[in-house]
Short mmCIF file of C-alpha atoms and ligand atoms in Angstrom, two decimals:
data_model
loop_
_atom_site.label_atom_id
_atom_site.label_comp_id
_atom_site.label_asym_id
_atom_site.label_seq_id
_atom_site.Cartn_x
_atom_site.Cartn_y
_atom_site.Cartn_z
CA UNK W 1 258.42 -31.01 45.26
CA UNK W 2 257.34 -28.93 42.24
CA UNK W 3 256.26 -25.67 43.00
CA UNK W 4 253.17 -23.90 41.59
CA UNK W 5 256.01 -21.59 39.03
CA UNK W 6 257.90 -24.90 38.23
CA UNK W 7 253.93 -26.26 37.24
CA UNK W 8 253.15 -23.56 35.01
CA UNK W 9 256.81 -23.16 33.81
CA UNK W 10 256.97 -26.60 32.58
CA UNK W 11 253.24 -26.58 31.24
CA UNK W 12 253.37 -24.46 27.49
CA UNK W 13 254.13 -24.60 24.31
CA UNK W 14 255.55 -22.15 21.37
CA UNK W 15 253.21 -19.29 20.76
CA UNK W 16 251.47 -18.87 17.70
CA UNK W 17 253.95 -16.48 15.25
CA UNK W 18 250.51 -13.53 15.19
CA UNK W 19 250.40 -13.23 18.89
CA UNK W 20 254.36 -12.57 18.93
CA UNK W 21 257.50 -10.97 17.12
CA UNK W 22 261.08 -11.36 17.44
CA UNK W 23 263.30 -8.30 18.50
CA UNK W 24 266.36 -8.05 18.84
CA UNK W 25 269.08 -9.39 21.93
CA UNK W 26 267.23 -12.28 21.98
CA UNK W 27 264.12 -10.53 23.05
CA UNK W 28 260.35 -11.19 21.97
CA UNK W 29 257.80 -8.99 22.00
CA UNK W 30 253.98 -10.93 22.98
CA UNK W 31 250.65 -9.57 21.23
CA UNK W 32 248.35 -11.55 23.59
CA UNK W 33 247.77 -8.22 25.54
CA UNK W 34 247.75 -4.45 25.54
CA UNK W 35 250.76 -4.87 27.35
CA UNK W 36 252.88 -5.96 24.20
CA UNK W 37 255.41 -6.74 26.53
CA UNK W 38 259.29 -7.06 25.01
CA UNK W 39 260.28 -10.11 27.09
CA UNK W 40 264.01 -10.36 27.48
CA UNK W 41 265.38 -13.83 26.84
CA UNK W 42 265.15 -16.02 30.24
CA UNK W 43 261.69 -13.85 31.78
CA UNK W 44 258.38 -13.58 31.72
CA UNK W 45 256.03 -10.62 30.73
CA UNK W 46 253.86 -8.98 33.32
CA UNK W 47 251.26 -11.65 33.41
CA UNK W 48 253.62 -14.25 34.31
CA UNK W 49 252.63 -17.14 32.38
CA UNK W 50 254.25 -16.30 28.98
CA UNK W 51 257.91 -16.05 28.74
CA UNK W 52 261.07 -16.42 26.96
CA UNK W 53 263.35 -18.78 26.60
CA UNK W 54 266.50 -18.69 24.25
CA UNK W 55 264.57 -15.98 22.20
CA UNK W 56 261.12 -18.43 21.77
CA UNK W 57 258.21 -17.11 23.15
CA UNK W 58 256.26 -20.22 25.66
CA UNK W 59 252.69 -19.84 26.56
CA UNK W 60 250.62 -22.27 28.87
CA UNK W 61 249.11 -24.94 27.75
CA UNK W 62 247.36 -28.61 28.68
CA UNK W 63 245.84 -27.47 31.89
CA UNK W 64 243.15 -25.60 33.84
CA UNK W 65 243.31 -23.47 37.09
CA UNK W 66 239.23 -24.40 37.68
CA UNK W 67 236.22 -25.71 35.69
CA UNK W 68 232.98 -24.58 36.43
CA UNK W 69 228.97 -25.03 35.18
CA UNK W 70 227.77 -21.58 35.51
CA UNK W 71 224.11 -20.52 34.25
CA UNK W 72 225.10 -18.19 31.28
CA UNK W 73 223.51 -15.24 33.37
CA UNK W 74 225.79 -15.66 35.42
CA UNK W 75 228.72 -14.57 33.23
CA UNK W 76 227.58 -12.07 32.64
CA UNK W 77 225.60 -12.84 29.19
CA UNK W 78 221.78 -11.98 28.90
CA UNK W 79 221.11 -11.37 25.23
CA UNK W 80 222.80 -14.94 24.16
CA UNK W 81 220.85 -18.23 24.76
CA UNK W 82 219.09 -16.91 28.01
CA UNK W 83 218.85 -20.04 30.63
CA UNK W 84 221.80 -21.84 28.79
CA UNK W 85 224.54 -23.57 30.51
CA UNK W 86 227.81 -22.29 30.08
CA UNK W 87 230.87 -24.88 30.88
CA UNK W 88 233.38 -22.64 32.24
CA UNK W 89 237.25 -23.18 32.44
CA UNK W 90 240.15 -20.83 33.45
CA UNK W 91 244.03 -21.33 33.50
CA UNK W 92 246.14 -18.95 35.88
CA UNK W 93 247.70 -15.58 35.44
CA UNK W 94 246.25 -12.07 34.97
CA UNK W 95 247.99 -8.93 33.05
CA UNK W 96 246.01 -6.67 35.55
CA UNK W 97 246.21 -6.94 39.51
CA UNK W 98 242.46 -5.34 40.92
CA UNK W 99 242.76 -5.26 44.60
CA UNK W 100 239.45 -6.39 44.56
CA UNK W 101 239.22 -9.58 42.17
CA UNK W 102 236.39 -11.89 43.15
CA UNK W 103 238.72 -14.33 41.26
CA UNK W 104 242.06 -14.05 42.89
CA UNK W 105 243.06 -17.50 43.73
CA UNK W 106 243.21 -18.56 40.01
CA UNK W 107 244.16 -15.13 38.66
CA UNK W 108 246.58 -14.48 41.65
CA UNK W 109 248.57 -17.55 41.61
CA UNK W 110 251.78 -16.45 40.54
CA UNK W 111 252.16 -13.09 42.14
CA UNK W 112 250.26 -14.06 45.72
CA UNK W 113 251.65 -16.73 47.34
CA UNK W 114 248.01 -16.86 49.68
CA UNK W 115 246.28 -17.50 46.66
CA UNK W 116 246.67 -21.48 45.83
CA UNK W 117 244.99 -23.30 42.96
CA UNK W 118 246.62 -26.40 41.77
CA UNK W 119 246.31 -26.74 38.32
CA UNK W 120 243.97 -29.89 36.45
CA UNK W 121 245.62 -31.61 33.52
CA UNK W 122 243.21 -31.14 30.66
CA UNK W 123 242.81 -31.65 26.74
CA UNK W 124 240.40 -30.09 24.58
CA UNK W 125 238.62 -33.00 23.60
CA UNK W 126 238.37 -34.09 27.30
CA UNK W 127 236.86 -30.56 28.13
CA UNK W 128 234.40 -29.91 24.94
CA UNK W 129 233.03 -34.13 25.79
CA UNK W 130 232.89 -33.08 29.69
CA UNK W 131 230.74 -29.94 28.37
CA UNK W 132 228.97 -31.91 26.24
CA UNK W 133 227.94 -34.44 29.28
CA UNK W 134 227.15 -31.69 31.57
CA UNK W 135 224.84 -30.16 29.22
CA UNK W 136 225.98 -27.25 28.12
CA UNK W 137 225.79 -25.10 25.02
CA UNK W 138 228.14 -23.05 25.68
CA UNK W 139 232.13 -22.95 26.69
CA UNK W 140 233.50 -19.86 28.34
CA UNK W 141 237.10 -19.25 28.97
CA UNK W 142 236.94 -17.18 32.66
CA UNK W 143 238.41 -16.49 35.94
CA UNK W 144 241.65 -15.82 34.68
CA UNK W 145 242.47 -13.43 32.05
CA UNK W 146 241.35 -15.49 28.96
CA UNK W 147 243.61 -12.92 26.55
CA UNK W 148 247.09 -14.00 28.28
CA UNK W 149 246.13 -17.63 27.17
CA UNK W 150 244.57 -17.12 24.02
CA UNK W 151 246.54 -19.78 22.52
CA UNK W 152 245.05 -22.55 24.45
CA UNK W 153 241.46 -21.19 24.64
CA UNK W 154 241.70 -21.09 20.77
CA UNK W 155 242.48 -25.11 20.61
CA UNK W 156 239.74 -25.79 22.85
CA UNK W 157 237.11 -23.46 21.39
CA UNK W 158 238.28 -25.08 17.55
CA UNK W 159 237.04 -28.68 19.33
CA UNK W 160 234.14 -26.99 20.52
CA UNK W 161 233.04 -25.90 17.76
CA UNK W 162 233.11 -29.19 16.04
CA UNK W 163 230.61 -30.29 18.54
CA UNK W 164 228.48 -27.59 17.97
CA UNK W 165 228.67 -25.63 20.84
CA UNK W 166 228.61 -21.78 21.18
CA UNK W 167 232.54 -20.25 22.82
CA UNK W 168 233.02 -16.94 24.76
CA UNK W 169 235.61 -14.93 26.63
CA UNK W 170 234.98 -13.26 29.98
CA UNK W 171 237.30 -10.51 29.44
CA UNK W 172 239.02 -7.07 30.97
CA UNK W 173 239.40 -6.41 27.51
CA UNK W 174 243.01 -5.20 27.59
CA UNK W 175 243.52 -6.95 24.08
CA UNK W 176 245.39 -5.67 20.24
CA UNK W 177 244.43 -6.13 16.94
CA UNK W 178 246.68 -8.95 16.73
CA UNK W 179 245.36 -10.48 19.35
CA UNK W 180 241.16 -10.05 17.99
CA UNK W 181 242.03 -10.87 14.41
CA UNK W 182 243.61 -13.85 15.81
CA UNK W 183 240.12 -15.01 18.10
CA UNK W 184 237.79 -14.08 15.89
CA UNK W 185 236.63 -16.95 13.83
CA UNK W 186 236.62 -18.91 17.32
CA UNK W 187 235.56 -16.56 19.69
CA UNK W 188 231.43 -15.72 19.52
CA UNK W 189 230.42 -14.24 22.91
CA UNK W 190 233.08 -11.17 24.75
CA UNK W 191 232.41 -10.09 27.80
CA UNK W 192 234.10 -6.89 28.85
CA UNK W 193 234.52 -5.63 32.08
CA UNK W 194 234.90 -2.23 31.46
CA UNK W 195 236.27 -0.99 35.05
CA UNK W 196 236.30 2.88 34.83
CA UNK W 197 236.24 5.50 32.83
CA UNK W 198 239.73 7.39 34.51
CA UNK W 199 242.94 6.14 33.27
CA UNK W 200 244.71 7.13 36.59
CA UNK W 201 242.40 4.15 37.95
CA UNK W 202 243.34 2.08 35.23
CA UNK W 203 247.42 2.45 36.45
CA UNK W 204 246.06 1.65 40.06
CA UNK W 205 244.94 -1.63 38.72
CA UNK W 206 247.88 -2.18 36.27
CA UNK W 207 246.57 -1.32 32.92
CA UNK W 208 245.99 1.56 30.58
CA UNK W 209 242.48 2.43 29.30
CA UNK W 210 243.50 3.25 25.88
CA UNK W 211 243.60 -0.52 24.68
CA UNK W 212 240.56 -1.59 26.63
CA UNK W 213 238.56 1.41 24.79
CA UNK W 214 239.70 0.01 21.71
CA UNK W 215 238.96 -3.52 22.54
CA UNK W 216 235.59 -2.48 22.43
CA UNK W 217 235.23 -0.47 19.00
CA UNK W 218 237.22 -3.76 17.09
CA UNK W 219 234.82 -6.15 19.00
CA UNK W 220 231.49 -4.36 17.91
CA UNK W 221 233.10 -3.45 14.30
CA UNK W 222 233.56 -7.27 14.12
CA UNK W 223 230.41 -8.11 14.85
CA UNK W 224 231.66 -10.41 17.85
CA UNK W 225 228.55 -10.25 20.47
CA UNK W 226 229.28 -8.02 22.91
CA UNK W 227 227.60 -7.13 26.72
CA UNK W 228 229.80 -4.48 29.00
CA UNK W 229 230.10 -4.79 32.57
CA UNK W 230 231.05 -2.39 35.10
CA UNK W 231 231.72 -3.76 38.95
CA UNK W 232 230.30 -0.08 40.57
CA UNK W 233 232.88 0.07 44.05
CA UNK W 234 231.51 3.37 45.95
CA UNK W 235 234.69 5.91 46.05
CA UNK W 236 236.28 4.54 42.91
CA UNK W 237 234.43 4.65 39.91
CA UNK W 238 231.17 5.72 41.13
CA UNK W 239 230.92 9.48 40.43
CA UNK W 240 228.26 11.01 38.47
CA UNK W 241 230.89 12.67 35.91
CA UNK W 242 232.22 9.35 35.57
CA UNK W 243 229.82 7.10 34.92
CA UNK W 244 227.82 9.97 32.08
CA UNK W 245 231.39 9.32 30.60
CA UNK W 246 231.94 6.17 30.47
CA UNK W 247 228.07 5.44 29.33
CA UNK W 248 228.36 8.00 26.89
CA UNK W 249 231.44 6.01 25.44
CA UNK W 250 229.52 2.81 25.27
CA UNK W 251 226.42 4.47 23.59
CA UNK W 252 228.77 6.16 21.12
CA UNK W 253 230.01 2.54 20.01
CA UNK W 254 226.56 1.46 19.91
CA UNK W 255 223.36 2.01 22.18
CA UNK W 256 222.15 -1.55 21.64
CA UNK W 257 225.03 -3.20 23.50
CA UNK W 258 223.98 -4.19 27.12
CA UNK W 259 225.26 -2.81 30.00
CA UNK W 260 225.06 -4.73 33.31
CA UNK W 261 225.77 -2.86 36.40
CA UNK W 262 227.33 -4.59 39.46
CA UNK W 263 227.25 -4.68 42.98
CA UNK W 264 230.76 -4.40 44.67
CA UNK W 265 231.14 -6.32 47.91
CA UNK W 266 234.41 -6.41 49.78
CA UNK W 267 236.94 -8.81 48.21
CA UNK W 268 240.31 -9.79 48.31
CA UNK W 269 242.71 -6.48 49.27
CA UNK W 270 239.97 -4.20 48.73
CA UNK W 271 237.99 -3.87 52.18
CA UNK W 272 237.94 0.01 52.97
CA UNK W 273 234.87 0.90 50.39
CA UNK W 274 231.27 0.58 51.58
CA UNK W 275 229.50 -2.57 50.08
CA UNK W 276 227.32 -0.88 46.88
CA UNK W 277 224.00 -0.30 47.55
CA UNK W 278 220.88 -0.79 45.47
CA UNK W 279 220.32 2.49 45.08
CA UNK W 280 223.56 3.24 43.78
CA UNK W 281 223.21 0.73 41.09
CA UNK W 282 219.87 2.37 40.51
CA UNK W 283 221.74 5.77 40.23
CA UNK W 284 223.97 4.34 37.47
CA UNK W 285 221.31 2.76 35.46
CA UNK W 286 219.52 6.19 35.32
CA UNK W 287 222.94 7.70 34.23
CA UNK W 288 223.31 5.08 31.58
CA UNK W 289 219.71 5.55 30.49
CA UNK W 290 220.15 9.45 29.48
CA UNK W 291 223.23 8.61 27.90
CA UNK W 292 220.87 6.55 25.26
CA UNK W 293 221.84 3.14 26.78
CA UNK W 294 218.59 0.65 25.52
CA UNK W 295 219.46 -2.82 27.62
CA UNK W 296 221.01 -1.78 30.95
CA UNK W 297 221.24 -4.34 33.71
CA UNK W 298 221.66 -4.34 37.54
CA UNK W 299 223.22 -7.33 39.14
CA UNK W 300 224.57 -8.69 42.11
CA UNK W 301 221.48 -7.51 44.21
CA UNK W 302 219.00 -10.08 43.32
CA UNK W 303 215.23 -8.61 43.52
CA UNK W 304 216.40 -5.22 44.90
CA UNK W 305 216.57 -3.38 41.88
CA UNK W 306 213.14 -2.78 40.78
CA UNK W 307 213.04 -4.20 37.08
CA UNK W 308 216.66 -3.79 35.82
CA UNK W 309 217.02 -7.67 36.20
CA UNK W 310 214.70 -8.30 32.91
CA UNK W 311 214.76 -7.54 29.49
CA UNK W 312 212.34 -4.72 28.32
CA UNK W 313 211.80 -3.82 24.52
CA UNK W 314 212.79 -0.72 23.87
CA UNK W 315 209.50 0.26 22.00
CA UNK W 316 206.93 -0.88 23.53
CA UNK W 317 207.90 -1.65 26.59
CA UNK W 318 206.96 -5.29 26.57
CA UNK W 319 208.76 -7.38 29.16
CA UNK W 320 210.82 -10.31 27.27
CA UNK W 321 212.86 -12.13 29.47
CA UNK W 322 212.25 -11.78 33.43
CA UNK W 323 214.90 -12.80 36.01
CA UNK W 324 215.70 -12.79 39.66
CA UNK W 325 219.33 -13.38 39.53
CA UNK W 326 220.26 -15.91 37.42
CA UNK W 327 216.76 -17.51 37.76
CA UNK W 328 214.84 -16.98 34.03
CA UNK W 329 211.50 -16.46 35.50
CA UNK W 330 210.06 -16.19 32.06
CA UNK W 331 210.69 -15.95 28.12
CA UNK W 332 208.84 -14.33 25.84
CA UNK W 333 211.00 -13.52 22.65
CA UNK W 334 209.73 -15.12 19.49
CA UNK W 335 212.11 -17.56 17.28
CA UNK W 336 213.99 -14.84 15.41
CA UNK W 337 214.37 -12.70 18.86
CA UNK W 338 211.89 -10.65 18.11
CA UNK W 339 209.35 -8.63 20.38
CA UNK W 340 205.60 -10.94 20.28
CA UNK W 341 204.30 -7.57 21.23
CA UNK W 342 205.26 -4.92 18.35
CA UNK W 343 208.13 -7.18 16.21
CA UNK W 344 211.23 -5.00 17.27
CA UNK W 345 214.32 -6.96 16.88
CA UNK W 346 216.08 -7.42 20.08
CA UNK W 347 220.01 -7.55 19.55
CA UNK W 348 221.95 -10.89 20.77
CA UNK W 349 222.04 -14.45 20.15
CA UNK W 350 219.02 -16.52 20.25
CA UNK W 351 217.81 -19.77 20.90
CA UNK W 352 214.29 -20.83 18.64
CA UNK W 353 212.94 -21.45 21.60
CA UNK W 354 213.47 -20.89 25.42
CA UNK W 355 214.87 -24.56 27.14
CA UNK W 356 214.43 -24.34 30.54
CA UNK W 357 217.66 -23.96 32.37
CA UNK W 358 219.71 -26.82 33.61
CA UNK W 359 220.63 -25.18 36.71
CA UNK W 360 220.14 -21.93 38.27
CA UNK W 361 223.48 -21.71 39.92
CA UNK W 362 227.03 -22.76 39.72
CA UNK W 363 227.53 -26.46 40.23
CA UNK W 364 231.08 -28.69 39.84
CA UNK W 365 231.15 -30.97 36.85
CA UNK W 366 229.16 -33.95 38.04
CA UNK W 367 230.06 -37.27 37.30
CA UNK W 368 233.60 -36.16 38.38
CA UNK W 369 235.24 -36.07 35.58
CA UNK W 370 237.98 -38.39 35.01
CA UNK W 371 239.44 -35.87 32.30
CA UNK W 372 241.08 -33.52 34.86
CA UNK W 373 243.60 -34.93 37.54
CA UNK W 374 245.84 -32.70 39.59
CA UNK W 375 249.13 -32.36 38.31
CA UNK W 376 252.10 -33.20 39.87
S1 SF4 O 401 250.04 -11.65 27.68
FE1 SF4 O 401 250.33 -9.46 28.06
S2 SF4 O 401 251.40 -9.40 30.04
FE2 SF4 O 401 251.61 -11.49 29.26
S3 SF4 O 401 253.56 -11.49 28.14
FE3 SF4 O 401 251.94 -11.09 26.64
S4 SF4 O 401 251.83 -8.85 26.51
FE4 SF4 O 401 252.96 -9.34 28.41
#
């Protein structure tokens, strides 16, 4: 029987020549990551879904590790089409290894053998038509690292687009140029989850800060919309010093990108630090406030966190979009995204005119779509 490596192994195509580079000995070096791994001939790179063979770099392809209909505040995304449905796909494989991934049995598969997902045949027509049917507006790649597969997300977002619908990435932002310059026509919505602010935590979870920081500039230089997220796990990355830093870094690239605070709760490997608390997240927000920080959010602790669940204009002080998790309570942004109240512009992606949402919560793809089957 085909294992879950022999799966993915047999599942890819060629990479695209701008996400890789041949080197010498047969080797290739991949662009898809900050890892710009130089893959010897016959093995994979870190994330363990790309490799070489005979000097040819394969990446995955024609399948998905889970597909999901999310509400678009769930993502999270709350300055782009608030109440919105966001179809949400993700393959396997992760560059990073956080002990405390809230998606570790698709992002785990290859390096944990508890963490089984059997991979769904899938095309990008069949996915973008399933979206379509399901209602949504927008498609997210998620749950795995959406960077190691850019390849793939690219094919499907290009469909996508046909149909009119809006694409994102859900992101730890451990990306290159190469890899940016290569999503951006396709790529409209990045979420970053920008994990600390101490690269010595950054090796602990497999990475290096330096790339992620950079992510960041490039996205916001590129005018890609971009919201921030930091997962706040008491004892980690939850000191004072830290987070002024690593709000001050975010306000230097621009105060006007949003900044949703999460609640931790114990996951995966992770189970020695305290669940966060509401008035930690409270803490942070007031951090991220004096560091000039205009749309900061608090999640994960729905109606415990006084009013950092809605949208507030910065002026006046009008509230614009309430919530109570991903519930949109109520909408009060004008067609352009503007304030009704005083006509400050409020940065994102808007919608004329507030929808209605299709679901508050995560559902399967109803209908059961007869475009996925499980490989084998
Ligand atoms: S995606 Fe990243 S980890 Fe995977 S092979 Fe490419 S550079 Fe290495």
């Amino acid at each position: 029987m085909a294992t879950l490596r022999d799966i993915v192994y047999e599942n890819v195509r060629e990479g695209d020549s701008e996400l890789c580079e041949k080197l010498d000995r047969n080797r290739v070096r991949c662009y898809a990551c900050g890892h710009c791994c130089p893959i010897p001939d016959g093995q994979p790179g870190v994330c363990k879904v790309r490799y070489n063979r005979g000097g040819t770099l394969f990446v995955p392809w024609g399948y998905v590790g889970g597909v999901q209909c999310d509400p678009i505040e769930k993502k999270p995304f709350f300055h782009a089409y608030p109440g919105s449905l966001a179809y949400s796909f993700g393959m396997l494989g992760c560059d990073l290894h956080c002990g405390y991934c809230q998606n570790w049995v698709t992002s785990q598969a290859l390096r944990d053998p508890n963490a089984v997902s059997p991979p769904l045949r899938a095309s990008p027509e069949g996915l973008v038509q399933d979206a379509l049917r399901q209602g949504a507006k927008v498609l997210v790649s998620t749950y795995n690292e959406p960077l190691i597969t850019s390849e793939w997300a690219v094919a499907i977002f290009k469909e996508a687009k046909n149909a009119g619908l809006v694409t994102g990435f859900v992101s730890n932002g451990n990306g290159t140029p190469q890899v940016l310059e290569y999503l951006r026509p396709w790529v409209d919505l990045y979420k970053v989850d920008l994990k600390s602010f101490d690269d010595r935590h950054y090796h602990e979870l497999g990475g290096r800060i330096g790339p992620i920081l950079d992510t960041i500039r490039r996205l916001y230089q590129m005018g890609t919309w971009l919201e921030i997220v930091t997962l706040l796990i008491p004892g980690f990355n939850d000191s004072d010093d830290e987070l002024r830093r690593l709000t001050g870094f975010v306000a230097s690239v621009s105060p006007e990108i949003p900044w949703h605070v999460t609640a931790f709760h114990k996951d995966y490997k992770m189970d020695a630090p305290a669940d966060t608390r509401s008035q930690d997240l409270l803490r942070a927000a007031e951090i991220g406030k004096q560091a000039g920080l205009r749309y900061i959010y608090a999640g994960n602790l729905p109606g415990a966190v006084n009013r950092l669940e809605d949208t507030h204009c910065p002026k006046c002080d009008k509230r614009l979009v309430k919530r109570h998790g991903y519930f949109v309570e109520d909408y009060q942004l004008t067609a352009q995204g503007n304030c009704p109240s005083c006509g400050t512009a409020i940065p994102g992606r808007w919608a004329s005119k507030f929808a209605g949402q299709i679901a508050d919560r995560p559902f399967l793809p109803r209908r059961g779509s007869p475009l996925v089957t499980i490989l084998n």
